[in-house]
XYZ file of C-alpha atoms in Angstrom:
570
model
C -28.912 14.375 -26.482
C -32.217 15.638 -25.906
C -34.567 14.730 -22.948
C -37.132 12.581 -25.000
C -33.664 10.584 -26.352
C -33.178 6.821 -25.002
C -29.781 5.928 -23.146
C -28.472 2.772 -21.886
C -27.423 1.587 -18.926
C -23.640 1.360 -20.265
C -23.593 5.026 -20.843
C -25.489 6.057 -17.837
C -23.020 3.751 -15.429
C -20.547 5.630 -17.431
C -22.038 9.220 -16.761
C -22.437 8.811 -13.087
C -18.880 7.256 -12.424
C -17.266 10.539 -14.354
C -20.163 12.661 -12.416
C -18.197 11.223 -8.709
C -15.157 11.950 -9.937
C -13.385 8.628 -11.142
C -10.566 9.357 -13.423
C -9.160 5.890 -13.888
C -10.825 2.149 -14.329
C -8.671 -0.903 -14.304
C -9.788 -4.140 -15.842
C -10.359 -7.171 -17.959
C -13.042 -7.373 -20.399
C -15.444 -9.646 -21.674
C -19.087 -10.227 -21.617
C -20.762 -8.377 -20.677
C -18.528 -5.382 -19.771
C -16.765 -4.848 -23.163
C -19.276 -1.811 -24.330
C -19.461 -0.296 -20.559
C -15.109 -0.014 -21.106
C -15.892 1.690 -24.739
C -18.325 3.662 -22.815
C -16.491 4.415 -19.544
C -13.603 5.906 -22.274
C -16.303 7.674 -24.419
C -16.691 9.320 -21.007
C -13.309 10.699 -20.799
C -12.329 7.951 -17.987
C -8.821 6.378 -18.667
C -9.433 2.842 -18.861
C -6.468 0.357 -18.479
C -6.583 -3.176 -19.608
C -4.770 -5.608 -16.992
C -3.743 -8.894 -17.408
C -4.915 -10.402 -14.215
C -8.120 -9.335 -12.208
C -5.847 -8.991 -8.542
C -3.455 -6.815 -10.164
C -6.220 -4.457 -11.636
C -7.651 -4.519 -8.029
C -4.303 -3.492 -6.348
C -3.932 -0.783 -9.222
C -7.359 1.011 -8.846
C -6.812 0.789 -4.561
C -3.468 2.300 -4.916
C -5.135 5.222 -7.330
C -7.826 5.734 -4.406
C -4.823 5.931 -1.848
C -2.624 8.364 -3.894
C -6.059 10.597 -4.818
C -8.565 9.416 -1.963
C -11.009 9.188 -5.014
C -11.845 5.745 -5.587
C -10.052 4.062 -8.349
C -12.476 1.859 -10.484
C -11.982 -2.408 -10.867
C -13.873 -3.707 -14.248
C -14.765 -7.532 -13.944
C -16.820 -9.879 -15.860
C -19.145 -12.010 -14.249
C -18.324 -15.607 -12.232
C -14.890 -16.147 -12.120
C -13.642 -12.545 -12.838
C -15.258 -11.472 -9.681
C -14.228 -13.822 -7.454
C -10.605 -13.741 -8.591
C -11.152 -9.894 -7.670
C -12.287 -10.880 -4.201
C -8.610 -11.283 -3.195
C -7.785 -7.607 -4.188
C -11.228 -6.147 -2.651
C -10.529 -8.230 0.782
C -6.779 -6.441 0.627
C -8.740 -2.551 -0.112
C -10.939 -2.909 3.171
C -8.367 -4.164 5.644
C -5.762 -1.586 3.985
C -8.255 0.681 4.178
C -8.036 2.511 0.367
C -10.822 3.580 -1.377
C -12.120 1.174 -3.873
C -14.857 0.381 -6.035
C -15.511 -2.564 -8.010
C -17.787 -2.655 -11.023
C -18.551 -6.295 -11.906
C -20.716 -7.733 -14.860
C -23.130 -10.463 -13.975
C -25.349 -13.333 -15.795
C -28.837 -11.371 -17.460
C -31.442 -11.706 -14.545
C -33.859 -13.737 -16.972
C -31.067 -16.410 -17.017
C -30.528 -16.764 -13.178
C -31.652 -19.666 -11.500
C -31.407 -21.991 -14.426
C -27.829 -22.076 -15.355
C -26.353 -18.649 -17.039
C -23.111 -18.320 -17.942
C -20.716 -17.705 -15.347
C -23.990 -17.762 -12.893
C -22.721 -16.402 -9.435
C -24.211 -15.020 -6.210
C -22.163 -11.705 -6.667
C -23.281 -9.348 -4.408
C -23.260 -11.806 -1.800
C -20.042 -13.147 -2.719
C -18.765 -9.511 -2.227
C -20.855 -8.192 1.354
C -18.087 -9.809 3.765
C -14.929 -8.090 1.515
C -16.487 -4.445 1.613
C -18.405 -1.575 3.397
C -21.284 -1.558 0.153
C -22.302 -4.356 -2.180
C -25.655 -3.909 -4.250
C -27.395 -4.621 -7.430
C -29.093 -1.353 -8.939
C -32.976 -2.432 -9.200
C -33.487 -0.795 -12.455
C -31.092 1.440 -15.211
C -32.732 5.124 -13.513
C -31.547 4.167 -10.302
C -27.686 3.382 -11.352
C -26.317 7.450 -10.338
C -27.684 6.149 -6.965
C -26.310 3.385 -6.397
C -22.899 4.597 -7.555
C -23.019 8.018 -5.427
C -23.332 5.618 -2.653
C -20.897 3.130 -3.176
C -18.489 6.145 -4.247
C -19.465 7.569 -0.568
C -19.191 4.549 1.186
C -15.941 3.871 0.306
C -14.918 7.341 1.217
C -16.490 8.418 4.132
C -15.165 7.421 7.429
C -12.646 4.214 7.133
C -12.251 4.335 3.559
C -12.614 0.407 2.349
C -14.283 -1.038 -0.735
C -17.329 -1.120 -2.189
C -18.990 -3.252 -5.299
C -21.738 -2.252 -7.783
C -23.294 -5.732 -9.698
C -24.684 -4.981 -13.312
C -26.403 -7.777 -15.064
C -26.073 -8.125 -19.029
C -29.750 -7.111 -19.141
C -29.545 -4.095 -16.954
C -26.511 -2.518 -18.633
C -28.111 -3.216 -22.036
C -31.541 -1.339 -21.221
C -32.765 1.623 -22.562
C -34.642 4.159 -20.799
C -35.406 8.484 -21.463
C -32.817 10.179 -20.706
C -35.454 12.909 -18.669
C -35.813 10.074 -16.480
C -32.294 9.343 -15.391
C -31.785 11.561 -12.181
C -27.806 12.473 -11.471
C -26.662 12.829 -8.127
C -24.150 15.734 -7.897
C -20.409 15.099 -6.834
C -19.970 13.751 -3.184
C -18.749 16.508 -0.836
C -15.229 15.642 0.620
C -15.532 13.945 3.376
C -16.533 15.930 6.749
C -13.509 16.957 8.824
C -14.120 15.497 12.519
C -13.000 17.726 15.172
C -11.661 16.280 18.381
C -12.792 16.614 21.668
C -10.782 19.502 23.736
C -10.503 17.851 26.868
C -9.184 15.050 25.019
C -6.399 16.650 23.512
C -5.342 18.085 26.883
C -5.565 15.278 28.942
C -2.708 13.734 25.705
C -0.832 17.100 25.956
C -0.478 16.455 30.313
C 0.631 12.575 29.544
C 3.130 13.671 26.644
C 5.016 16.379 29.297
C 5.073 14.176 32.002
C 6.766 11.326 30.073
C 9.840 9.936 30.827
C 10.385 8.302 27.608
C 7.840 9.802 25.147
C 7.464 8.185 21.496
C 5.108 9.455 18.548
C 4.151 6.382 16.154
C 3.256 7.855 12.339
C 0.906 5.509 11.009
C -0.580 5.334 7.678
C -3.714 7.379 8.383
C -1.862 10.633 8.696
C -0.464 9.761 5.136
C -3.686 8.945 3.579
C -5.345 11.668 5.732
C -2.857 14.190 4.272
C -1.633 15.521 7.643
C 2.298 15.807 6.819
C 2.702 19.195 7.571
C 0.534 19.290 10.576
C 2.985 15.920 11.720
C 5.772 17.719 10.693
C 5.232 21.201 12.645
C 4.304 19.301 15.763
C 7.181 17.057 15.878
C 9.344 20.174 15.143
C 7.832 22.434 17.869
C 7.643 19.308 20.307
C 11.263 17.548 20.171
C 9.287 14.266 20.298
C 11.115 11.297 18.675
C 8.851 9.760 16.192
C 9.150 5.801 14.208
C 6.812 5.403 11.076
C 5.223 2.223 10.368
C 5.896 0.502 7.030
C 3.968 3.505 4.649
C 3.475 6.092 7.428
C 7.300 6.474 6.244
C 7.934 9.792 4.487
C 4.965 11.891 6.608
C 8.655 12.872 8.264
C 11.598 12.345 6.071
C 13.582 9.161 7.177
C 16.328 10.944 6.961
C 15.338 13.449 9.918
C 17.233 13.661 13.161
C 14.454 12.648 15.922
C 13.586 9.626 13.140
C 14.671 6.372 15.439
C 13.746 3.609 12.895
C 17.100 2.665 13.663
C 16.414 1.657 17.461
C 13.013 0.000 17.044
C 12.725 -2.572 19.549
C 14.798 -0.341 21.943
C 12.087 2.422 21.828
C 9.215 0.243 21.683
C 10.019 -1.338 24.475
C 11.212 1.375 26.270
C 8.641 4.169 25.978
C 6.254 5.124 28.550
C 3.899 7.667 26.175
C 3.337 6.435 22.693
C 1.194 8.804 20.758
C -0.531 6.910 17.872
C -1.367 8.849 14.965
C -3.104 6.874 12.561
C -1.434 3.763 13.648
C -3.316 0.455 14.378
C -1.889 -1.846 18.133
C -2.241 -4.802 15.110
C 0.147 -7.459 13.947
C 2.355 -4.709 12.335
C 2.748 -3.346 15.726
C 2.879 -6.484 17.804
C -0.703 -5.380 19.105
C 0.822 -3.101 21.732
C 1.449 -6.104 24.357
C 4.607 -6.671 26.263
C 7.669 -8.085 25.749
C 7.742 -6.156 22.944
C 6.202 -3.169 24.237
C 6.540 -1.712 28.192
C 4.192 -3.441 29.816
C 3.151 -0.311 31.493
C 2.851 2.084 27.955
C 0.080 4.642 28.092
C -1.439 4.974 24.629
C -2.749 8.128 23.145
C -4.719 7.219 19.966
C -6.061 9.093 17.439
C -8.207 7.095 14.898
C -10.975 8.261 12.557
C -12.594 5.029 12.938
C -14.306 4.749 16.651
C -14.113 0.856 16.389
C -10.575 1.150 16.359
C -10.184 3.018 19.863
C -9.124 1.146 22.427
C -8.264 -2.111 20.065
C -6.102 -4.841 21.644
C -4.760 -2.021 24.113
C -6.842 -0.079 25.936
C -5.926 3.811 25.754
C -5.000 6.324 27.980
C -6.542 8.795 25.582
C -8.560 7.661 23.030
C -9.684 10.723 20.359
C -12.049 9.986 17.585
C -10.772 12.916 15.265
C -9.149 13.482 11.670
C -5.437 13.630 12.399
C -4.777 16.912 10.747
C -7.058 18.199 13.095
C -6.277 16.877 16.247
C -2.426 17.176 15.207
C -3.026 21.091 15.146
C -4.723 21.255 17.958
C -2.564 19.447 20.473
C 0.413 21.820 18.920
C -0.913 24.892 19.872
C -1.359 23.199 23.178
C 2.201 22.628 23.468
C 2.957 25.812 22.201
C 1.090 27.627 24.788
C 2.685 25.694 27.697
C 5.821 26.597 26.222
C 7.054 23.172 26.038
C 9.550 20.511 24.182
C 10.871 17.491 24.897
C 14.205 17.901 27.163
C 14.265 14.176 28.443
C 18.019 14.297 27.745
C 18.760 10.529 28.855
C 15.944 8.996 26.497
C 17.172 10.799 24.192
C 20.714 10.067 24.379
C 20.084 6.643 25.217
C 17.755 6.438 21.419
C 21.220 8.256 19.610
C 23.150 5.743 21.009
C 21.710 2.727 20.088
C 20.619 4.239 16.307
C 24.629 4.580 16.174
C 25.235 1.042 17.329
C 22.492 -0.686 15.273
C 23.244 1.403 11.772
C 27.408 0.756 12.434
C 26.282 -2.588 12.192
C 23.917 -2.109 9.414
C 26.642 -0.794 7.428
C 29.294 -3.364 7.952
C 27.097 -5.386 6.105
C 26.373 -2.842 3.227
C 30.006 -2.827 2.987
C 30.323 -6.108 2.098
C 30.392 -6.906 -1.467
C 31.365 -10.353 -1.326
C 29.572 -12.372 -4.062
C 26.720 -13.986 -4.135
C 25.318 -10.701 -2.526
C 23.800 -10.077 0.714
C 20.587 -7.816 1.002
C 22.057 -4.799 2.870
C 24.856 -4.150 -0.421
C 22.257 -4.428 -2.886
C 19.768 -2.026 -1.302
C 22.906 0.364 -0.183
C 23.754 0.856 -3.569
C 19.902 0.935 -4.924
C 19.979 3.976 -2.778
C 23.125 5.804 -3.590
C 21.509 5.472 -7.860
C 17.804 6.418 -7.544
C 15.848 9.641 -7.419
C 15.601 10.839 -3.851
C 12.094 11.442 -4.387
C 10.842 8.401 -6.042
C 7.539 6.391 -5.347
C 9.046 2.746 -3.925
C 6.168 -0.242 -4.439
C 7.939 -3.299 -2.537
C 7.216 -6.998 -1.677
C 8.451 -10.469 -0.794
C 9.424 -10.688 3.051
C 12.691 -9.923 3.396
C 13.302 -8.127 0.480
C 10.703 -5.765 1.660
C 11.343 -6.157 5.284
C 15.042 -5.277 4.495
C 14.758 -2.814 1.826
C 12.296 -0.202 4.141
C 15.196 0.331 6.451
C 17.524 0.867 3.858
C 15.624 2.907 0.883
C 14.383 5.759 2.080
C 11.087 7.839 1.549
C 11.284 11.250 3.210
C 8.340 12.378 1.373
C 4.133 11.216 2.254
C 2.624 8.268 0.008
C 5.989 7.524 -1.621
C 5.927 3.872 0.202
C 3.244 1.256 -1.245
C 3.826 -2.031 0.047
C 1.831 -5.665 1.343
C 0.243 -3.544 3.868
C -2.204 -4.471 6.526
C -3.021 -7.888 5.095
C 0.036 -8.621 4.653
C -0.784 -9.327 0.725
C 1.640 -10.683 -1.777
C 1.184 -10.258 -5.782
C 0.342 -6.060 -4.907
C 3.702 -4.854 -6.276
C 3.330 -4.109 -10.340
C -0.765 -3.000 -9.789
C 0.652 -0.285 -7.225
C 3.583 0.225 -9.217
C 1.160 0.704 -12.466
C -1.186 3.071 -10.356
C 1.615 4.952 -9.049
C 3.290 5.829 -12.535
C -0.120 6.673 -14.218
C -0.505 9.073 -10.972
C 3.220 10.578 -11.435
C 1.981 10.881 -14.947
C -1.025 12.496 -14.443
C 0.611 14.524 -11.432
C 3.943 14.772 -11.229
C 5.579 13.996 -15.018
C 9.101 14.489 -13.630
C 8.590 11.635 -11.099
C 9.696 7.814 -11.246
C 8.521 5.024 -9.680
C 10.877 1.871 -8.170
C 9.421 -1.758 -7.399
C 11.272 -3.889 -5.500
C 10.469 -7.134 -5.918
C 11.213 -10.607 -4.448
C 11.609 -12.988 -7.116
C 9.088 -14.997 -5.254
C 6.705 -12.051 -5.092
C 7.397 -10.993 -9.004
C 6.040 -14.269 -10.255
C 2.358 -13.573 -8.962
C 1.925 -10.481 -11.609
C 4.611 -10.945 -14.162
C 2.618 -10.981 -16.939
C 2.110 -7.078 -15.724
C 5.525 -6.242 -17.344
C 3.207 -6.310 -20.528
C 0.862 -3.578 -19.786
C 3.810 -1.142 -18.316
C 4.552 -1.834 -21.657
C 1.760 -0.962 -23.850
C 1.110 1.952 -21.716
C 4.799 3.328 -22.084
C 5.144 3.198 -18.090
C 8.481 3.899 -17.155
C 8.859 2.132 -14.150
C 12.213 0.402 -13.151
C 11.543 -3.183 -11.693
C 14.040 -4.994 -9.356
C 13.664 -8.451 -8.882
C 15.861 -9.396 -5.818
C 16.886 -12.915 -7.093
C 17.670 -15.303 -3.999
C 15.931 -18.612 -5.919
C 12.997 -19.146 -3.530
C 10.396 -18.386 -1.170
C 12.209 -16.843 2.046
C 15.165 -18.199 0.895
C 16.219 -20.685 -1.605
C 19.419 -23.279 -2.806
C 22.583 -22.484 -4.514
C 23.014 -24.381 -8.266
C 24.674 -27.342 -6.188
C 21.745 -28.005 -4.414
C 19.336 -27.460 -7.068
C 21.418 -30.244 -9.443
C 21.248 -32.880 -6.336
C 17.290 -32.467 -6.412
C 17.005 -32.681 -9.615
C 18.755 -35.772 -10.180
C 16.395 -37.366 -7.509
C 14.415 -40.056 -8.666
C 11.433 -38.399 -6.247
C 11.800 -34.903 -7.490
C 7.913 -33.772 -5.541
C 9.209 -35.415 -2.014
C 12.517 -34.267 -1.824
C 12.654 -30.432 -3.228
C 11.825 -28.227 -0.378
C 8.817 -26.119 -0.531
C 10.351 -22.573 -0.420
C 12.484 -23.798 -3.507
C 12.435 -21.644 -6.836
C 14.507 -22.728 -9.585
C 17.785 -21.115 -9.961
C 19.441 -18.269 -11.602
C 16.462 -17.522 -13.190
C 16.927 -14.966 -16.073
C 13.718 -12.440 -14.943
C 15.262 -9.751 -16.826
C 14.817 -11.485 -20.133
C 11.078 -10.778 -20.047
C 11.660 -7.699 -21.392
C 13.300 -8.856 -24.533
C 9.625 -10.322 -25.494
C 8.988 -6.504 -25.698
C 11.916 -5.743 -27.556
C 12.890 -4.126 -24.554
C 16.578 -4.693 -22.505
C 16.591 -6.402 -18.934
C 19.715 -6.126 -16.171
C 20.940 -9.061 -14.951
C 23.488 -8.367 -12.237
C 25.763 -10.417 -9.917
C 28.284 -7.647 -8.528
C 27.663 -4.328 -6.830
C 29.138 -2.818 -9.604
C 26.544 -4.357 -12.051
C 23.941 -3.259 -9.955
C 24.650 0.538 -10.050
C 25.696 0.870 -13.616
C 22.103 -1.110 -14.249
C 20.220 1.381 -11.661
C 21.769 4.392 -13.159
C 20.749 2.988 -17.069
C 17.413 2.048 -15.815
C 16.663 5.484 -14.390
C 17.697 7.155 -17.720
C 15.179 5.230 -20.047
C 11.961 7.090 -19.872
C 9.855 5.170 -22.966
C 8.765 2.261 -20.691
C 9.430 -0.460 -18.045
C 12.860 -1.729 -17.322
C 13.958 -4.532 -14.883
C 16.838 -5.118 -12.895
C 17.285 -8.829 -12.290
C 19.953 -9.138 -9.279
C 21.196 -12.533 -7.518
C 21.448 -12.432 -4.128
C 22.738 -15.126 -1.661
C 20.289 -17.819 -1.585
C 21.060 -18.077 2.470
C 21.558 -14.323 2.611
C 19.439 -12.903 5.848
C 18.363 -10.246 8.090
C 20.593 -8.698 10.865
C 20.148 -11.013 13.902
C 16.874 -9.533 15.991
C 15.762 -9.597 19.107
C 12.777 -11.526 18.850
C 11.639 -13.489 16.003
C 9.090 -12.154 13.497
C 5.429 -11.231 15.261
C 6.792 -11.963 18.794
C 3.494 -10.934 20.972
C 2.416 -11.573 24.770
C 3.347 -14.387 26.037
C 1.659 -13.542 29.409
């Protein structure tokens, strides 16, 4: 193409997205994306078609998580954005890089009834960090350098780029159309000195000390800065939900197993990368000592002193500050030696995991939870990517399969989001493919959960994805009814008034999906089932396979000490 050559705005959106880096776009087309997709592949961008607009949302933020390079959501206009809105809302609290790309009604048509008319960009400004409509086609490398930026820089979050049918179809000289070069990676932030000394004096003093791995050190890359301090230090660590695998789980100062004894027993918590939110019961007695001292080390200044006020509060990239308060230790010579915390932590891990697996041991049918997962576990890949959902299958299934490598845990996250599970499952096998060929990917599924993306199955499938879905079958929402049950409401004359809300129907056959495919499904009743079907699973590499495993409708979590987001009650 020579200067004095016309190109459109298809191929210049295109251009620029390849220019900043994006190797993957996830969508659904239509007018008036379908030549920007032929385009956007002309490019040498992998473009994969999804079957819902959420699901291609949860896919390109789980790419920007596993990369930190924004993965790319392609919408058409009206209702293909706002069923997007969902999965954009879910990238900025999550904090994962995003960008979404949506079509929109020709400008000449707005105002008097287009199709699929919508007030986009404003739509999108509450659900993302950048949301703008490129004035003219020379000014889309712009527009996208920014939005790529934006979504990088700092918090990462989302960002979305509106392109009406007009704009995407104009043609301007090519010597006109300026391309900005590739963003920089983002600037390391350094943390104050004093800072990290006035954390290293609280830490030694401790009584009880506790570090909290949050997931900003895994997006932020920091494992073997996390790893080396905890190492050095002697400081007993607990990872929240995908902070898991910055240390292994299976290390010995891990005390996942005592969680509500350390939380509420620790005088120092060091929080790297961790929010005081919902996930962490906001930091407030009687879950946590009501006189904890926080350290807290956040990239994001607006999140210092949040619900909690710290001790320490460091604005700083963890790596960073995670270095620099080691060498601090270092040169005072000093590790953890509270012997009674310590012992008192060993003790109740031992209590709370001989417990734990008294129930794994059980293999009683229907199923309980704690079997299935224990022998999940003993039949997959030790260093598999896990994608999970559905409340207590996910709840359950993070204590018991284990992730002792970084950004090997995607699950509902920050938002708490249900439906996420085959997108990040997709992303994550397209990254092990990309990445790591040798790797697998697992997604756990509540049958609940499952039925939000099914219809994904189809795309693992006409992508030859080989990842191996469970579907933890316990008929409902929470929990469901046994086949007894089930018979008596549907024999009711008032079928809407008397079947309870968290009611699925029963013994559903999930696993039979597949066979649309031409593919073979699992579906298992007996531990025995369930590991032959795990190990068979694992051993089929030419595309999706899925598990399908009844549990105990009324099966449930080990008895806790407070009931589920228990927070002050001063």
């Amino acid at each position: 193409m020579t200067e004095f050559d016309e190109i459109d705005g298809n191929n210049i959106l295109a251009q620029s997205l390849k220019t900043q880096g994006v190797e993957f776009v996830f969508g659904i087309v239509g007018i008036p994306v379908i030549e920007l997709s032929i385009a956007m592949q002309q490019a040498g961008i992998k473009y994969i078609g999804m079957r819902n607009e959420q699901a291609a949302a949860y896919a390109a933020q789980a790419i920007g998580y596993l990369t930190r390079s924004p993965g790319v959501c392609l919408v058409v206009s009206g209702p293909g954005l706002i069923h997007v809105l969902a999965g954009m809302a879910n990238s900025q609290i999550n904090c994962w890089p995003l960008l979404v790309i949506g079509g929109s009604c020709a400008e000449d048509h707005e105002g008097i009834g287009g199709f699929q008319e919508c007030h986009q960009v404003e739509l999108s400004r509450p659900y993302c960090k950048y949301s703008a409509r490129p004035p003219n086609a020379n000014l889309i490398p712009v527009h996208v350098e920014k939005a790529v930026r934006y979504a990088t820089y700092g918090r990462p979050g989302a960002a979305y780029l509106d392109f009406p049918a007009n704009l995407l179809s104009a043609k301007v000289s090519n010597n006109l159309v300026q391309y900005k070069p590739t963003i920089l990676s983002p600037p390391i932030i350094f943390p104050n000195i004093s800072n990290i000394k006035s954390a290293a004096e609280l830490l030694i003093q401790a009584k009880n000390p506790l570090i909290i791995v949050g997931k900003g050190a895994a997006y932020s890359h920091a494992e073997n800065s996390v790893r080396n301090l905890i190492t050095t230090s002697g400081l007993p660590f607990l990872a929240t939900p995908m902070g898991k695998g910055v240390m292994p789980d299976d290390h010995n100062l891990c005390v996942a197993s005592a969680r509500t004894f350390v939380l509420q027993n620790a005088d120092v918590i060091l929080l790297l990368g961790a929010r005081l939110n919902w996930i962490l019961h906001f930091g407030k007695p009687p879950r946590f000592n009501s006189g904890v001292k926080f350290i807290q080390v956040d990239i994001h200044p607006e999140e210092l002193h949040n619900s909690q006020q710290a001790s320490v509060a460091i604005q700083a990239d963890i790596e960073a500050a995670v270095d620099i308060l080691t060498n601090y230790l270092k040169e005072k010579n000093w590790r953890c030696s509270r012997k009674e915390w310590l012992e008192k932590i060993k003790d109740k891990c031992s209590a709370n995991k001989k417990y734990i697996q008294s129930m794994m041991m059980d293999t009683s049918v229907p199923l309980n939870y704690y079997t299935v997962f224990y022998h999940i576990q003993d039949n997959i890949p030790k260093d598999c990517i896990i994608c999970s959902e559905g409340a207590n299958t996910m709840d359950i299934g993070r204590s018991i399969l284990l992730n002792n490598l970084p950004r090997h845990r995607l699950d509902a996250g920050t938002f708490g989001t249900m439906g996420v599970g085959l997108g990040f499952a997709i992303a994550a096998a397209l990254w092990c493919q990309q990445y790591k060929p040798q790797k697998r990917v697992l997604c756990v599924e509540g049958d609940s959960a499952f039925g939000f993306s099914g219809m994904e199955v189809e795309t693992m499938v006409r992508y030859k994805l080989p990842i191996v879905i469970v579907v933890v079958n316990n008929n409902g929402i929470y929990g469901g009814v046994d086949e007894n049950v089930w018979a008596a409401f549907q024999d009711s004359d008032s079928l809407p008034n008397t079947t309870p809300p968290n009611c699925l129907s029963v013994n559903i056959h999930y696993e039979k999906i597949l066979e649309m495919f031409g593919r073979k499904g699992y579906f298992c009743t007996t531990t025995e089932q369930v590991s032959i079907a795990i190990k068979n699973a694992f051993k089929d590499n030419s595309g999706p396979s899925l598990v399908n495993i009844m549990i105990n409708p009324s099966a449930d979590r080990k008895p806790q000490q407070f009931e589920w987001l228990t927070e002050s009650k001063l």
